[in-house]
Short mmCIF file of C-alpha atoms in Angstrom, two decimals:
data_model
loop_
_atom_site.label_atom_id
_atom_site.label_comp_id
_atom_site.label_asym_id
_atom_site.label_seq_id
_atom_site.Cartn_x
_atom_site.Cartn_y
_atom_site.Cartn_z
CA UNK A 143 0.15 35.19 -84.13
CA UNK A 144 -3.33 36.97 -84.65
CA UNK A 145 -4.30 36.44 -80.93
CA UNK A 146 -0.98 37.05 -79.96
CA UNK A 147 -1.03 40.69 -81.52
CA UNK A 148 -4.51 41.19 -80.13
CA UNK A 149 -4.04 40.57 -76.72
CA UNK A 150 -1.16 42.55 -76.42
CA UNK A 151 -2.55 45.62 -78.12
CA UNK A 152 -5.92 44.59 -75.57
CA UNK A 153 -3.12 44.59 -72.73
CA UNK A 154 -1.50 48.04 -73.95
CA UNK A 155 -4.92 49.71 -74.32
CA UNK A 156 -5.68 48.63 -70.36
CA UNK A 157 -2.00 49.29 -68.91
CA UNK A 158 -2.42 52.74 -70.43
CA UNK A 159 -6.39 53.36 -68.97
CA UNK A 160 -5.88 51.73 -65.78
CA UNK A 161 -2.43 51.50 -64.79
CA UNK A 162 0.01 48.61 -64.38
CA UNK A 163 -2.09 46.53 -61.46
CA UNK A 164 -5.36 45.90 -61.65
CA UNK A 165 -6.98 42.97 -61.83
CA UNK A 166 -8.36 43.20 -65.21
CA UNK A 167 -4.47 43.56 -66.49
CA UNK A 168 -3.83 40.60 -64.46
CA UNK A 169 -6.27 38.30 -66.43
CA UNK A 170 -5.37 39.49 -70.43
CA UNK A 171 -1.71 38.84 -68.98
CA UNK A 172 -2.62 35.63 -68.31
CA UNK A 173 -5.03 35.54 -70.78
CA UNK A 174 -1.29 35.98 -73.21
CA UNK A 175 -0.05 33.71 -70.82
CA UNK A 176 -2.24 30.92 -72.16
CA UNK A 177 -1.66 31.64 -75.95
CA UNK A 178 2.29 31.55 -75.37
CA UNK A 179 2.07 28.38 -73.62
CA UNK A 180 -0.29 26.75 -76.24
CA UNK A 181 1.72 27.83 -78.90
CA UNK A 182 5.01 25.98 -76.61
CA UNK A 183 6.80 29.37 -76.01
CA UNK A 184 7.62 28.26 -72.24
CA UNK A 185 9.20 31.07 -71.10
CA UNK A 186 7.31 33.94 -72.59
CA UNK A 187 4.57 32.25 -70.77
CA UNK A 188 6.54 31.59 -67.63
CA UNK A 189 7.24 35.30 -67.35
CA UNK A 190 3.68 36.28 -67.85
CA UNK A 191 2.44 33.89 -65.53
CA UNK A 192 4.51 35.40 -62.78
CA UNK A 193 3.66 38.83 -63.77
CA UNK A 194 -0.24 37.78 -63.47
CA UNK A 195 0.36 36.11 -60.08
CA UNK A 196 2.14 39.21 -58.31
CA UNK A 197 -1.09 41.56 -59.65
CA UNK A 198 -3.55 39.46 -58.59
CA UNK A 199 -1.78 38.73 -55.13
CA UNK A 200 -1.68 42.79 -54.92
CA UNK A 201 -5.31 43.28 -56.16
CA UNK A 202 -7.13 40.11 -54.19
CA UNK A 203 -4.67 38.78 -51.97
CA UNK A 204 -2.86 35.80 -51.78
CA UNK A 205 -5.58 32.89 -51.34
CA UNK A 206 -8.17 34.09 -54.01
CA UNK A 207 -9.18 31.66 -57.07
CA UNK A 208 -7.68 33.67 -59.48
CA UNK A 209 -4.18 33.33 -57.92
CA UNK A 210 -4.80 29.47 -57.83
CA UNK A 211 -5.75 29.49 -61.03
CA UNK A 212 -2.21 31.15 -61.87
CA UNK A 213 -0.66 28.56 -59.98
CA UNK A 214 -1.95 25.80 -61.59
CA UNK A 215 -0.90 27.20 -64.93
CA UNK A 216 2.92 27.55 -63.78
CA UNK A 217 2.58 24.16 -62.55
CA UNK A 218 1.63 23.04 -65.93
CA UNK A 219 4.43 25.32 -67.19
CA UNK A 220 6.84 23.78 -65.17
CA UNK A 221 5.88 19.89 -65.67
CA UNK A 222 5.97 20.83 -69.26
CA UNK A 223 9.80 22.26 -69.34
CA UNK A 224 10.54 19.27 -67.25
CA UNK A 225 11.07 21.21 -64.01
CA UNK A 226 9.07 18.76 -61.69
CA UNK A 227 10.31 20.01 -58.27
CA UNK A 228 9.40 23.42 -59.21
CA UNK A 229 5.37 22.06 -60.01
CA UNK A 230 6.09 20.47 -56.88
CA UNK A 231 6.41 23.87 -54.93
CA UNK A 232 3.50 25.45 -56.71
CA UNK A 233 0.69 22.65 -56.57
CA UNK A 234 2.18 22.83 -52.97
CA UNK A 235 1.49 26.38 -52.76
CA UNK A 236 -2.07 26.07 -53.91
CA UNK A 237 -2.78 23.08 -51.51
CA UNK A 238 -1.88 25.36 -48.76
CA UNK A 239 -4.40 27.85 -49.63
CA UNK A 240 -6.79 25.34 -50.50
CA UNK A 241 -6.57 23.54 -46.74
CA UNK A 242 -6.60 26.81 -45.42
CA UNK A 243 -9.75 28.55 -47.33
CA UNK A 244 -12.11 25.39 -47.27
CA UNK A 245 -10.87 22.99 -45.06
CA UNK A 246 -8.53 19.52 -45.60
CA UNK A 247 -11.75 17.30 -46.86
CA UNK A 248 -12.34 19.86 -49.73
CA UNK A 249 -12.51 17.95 -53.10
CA UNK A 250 -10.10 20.96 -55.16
CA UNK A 251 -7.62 19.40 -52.08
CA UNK A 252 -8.24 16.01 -53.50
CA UNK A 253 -7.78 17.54 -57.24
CA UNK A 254 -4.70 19.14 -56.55
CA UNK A 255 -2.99 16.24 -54.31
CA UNK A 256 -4.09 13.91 -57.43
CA UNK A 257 -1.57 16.71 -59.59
CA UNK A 258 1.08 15.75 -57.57
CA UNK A 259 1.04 12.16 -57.71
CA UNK A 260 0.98 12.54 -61.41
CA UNK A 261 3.96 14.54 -61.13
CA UNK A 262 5.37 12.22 -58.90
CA UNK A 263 4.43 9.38 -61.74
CA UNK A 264 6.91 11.31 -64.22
CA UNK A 265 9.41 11.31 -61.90
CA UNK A 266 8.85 7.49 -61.76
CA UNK A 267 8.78 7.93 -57.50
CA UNK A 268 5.76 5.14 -57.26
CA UNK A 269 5.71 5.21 -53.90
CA UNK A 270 5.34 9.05 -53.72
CA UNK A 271 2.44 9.17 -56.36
CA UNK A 272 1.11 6.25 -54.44
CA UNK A 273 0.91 8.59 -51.42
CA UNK A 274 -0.58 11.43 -52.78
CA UNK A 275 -3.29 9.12 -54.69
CA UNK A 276 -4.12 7.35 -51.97
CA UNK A 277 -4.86 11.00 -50.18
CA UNK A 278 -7.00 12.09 -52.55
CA UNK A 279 -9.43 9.42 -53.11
CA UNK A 280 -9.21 9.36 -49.24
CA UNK A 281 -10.80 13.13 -49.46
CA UNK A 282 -13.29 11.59 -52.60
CA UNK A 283 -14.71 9.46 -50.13
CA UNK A 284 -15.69 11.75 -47.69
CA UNK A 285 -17.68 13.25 -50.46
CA UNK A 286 -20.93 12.64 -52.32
CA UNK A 287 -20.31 11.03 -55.81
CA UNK A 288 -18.18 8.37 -56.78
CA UNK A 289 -14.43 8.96 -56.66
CA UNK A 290 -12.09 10.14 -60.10
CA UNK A 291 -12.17 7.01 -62.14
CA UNK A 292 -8.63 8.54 -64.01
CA UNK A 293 -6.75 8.83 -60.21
CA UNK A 294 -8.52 5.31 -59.01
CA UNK A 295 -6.65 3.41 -62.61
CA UNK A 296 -3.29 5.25 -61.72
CA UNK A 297 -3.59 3.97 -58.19
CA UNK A 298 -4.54 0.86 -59.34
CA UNK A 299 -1.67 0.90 -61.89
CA UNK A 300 0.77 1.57 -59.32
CA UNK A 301 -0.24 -0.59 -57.05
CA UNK A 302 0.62 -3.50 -60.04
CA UNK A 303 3.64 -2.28 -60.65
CA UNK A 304 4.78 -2.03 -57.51
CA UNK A 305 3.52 -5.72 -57.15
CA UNK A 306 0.93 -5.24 -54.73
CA UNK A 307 -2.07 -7.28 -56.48
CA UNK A 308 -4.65 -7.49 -54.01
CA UNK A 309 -5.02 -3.64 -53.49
CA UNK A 310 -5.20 -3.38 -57.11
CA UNK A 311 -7.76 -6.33 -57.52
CA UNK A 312 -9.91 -3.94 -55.04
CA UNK A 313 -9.61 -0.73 -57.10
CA UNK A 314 -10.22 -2.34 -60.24
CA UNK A 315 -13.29 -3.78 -58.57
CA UNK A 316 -14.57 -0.16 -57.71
CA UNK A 317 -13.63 1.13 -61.17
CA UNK A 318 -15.91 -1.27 -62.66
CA UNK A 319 -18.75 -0.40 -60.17
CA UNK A 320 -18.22 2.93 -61.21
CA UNK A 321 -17.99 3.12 -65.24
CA UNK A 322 -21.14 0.30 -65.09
CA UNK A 323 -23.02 2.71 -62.86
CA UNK A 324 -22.62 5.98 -64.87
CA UNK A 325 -22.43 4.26 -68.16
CA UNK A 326 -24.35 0.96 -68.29
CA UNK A 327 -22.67 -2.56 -68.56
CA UNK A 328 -22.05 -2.69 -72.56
CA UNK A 329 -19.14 0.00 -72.29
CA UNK A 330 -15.95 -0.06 -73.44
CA UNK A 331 -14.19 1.19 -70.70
CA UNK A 332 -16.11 -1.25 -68.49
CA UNK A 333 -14.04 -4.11 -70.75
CA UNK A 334 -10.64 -2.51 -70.61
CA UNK A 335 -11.31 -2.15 -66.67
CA UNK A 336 -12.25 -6.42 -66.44
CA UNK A 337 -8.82 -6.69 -68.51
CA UNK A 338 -6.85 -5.29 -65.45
CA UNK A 339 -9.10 -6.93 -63.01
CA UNK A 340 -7.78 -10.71 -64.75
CA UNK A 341 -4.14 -9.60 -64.68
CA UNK A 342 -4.63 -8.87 -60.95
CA UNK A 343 -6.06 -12.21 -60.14
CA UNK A 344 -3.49 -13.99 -62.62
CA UNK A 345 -0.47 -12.39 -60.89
CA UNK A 346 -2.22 -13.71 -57.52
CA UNK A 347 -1.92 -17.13 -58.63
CA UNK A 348 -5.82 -17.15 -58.98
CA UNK A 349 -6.11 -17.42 -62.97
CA UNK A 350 -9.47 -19.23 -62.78
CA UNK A 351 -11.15 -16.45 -61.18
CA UNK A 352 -9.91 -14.56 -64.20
CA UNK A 353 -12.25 -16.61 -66.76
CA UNK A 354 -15.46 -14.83 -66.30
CA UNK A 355 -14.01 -11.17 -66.66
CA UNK A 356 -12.28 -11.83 -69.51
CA UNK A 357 -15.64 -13.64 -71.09
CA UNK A 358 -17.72 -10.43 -69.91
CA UNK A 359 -14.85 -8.39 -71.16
CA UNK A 360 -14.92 -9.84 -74.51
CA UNK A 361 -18.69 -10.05 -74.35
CA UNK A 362 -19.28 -6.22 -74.10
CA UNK A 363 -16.15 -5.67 -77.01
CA UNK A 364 -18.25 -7.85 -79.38
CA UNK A 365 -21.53 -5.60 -78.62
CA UNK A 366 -19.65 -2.32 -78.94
CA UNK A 367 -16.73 -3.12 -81.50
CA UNK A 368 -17.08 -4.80 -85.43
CA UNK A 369 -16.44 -8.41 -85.50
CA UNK A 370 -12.61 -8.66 -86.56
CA UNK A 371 -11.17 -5.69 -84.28
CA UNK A 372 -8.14 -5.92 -83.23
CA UNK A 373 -9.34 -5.11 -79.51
CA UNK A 374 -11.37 -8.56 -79.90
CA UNK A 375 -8.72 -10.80 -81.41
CA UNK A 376 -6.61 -9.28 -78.22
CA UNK A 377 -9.30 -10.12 -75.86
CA UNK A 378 -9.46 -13.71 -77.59
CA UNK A 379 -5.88 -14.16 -77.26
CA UNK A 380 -5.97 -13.30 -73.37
CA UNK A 381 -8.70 -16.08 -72.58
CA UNK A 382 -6.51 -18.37 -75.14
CA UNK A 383 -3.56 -17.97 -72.82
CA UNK A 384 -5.27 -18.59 -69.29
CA UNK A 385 -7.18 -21.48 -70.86
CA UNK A 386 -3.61 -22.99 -71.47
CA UNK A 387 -2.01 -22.06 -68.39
CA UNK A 388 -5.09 -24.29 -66.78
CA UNK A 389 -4.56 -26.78 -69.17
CA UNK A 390 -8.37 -26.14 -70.06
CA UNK A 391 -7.50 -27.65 -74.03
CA UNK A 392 -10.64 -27.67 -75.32
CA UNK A 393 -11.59 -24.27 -74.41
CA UNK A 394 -8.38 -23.17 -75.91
CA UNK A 395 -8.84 -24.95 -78.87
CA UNK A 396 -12.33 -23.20 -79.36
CA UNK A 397 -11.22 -19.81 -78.47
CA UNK A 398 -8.62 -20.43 -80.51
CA UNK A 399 -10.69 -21.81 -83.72
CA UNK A 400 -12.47 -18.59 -83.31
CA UNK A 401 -9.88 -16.19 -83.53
CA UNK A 402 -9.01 -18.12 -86.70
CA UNK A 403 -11.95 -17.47 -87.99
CA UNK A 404 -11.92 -13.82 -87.47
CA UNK A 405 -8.33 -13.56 -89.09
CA UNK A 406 -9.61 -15.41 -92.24
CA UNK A 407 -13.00 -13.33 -92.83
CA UNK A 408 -15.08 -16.00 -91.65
CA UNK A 409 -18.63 -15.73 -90.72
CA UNK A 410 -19.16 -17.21 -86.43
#
């Protein structure tokens, strides 16, 4: 309520030494903007949002940052108040400006097409989100740097769901290149990563291939985590169960014998 009450005596003080439209306005609206939105008072912030849009499309034209910027926040308005189509129309708006201002290759294109696929995700249209994905980390690879690790697991995660394992086997593979690359091998997301890349070979029929990520997955929990997490009793439970589905009984039996252990306080 403080900031609230500070920003708008802030946007009085301007509004009355510079008139209603200049760009400084523009940003303490938005600036107000923000603080309704954080504070989930949609359409207060909905209203200022538009307001800071039309001043800074009068002050700097209609491709600047600043109006992107705005965008993007109505876009996270709208998603938030459950008006998807509407996010739609302005992430669409800002790829427009984006394609036209720095080319189609531009990574903010790849950011913002990303956007829309998780839009698309809420609207549980796979096949839509797939699309956009796919179309940004198609743009991330005509760049320097390894693609978005968070866009790669949703594509990777629809492309599972939507029961196509082998693509999915092939993202999780890059995922893993990527998290051991910028973070070393005994990382946790590196383990969660090897997870997904067993289910994909066990939903291929290819469960024996699975072993030795779930082994380095539990590996690198046992480096990073205490002794009886639950994340390595899980991880001990997976190998258990593809053991058995191989008919592997002895490795069961001493995967199994040392879960056991961990569950009764046990020293290994």
């Amino acid at each position: 309520e403080q900031a609230l009450d500070h920003f708008n005596q802030a946007l009085q003080a301007k509004k009355e030494m510079q008139g209603d439209v200049t760009i400084d306005v523009a940003r303490t609206v938005n600036n107000l903007a923000n603080i309704h939105f954080s504070l989930g008072n949609l359409d207060e912030a909905m209203e200022l949002y538009q307001e800071a849009l039309e001043i800074k499309k009068s002050c700097l034209g209609e491709d600047s940052d600043d109006v992107v910027n705005t965008l993007k926040n109505i876009a996270q308005v709208m998603v938030t108040a459950g008006k998807e189509q509407d996010a739609l129309q302005a992430y669409q708006s800002i790829v427009n400006i984006r394609q036209e201002r720095y080319g189609k290759n531009h990574r903010s294109v790849a950011e913002t097409l990303a956007s829309m696929g998780d839009v698309y995700i809420k609207l549980a249209e796979l096949e839509k989100a797939m699309s956009y994905f796919e179309q940004s980390i198609k743009i991330q690879k005509t760049q320097d740097g390894p693609c978005d690790e968070r866009i790669l697991e949703n594509l990777g995660s629809i492309y599972g769901k939507l029961g196509n394992w082998q693509k999915a086997e092939s993202i999780f593979k890059e995922i893993v290149q990527i998290k051991r690359s910028e973070h070393g091998d005994d990382y946790l997301a590196v383990a969660r990563t090897l997870d997904l890349l067993a289910v994909s070979y066990i939903e291929q029929e290819r469960s024996s291939e699975s072993i030795e990520h779930l082994k380095e997955a539990l590996r690198i929990r046992k480096a990073c985590l205490a002794s009886d997490d639950d994340e390595i009793l899980a991880s001990l439970n997976k190998l258990a169960f593809v053991y058995k589905s191989l008919n592997m009984t002895d490795e069961m039996e001493q995967v199994k014998a040392e879960f056991e252990a961990i569950q009764n306080g046990f020293d290994l």
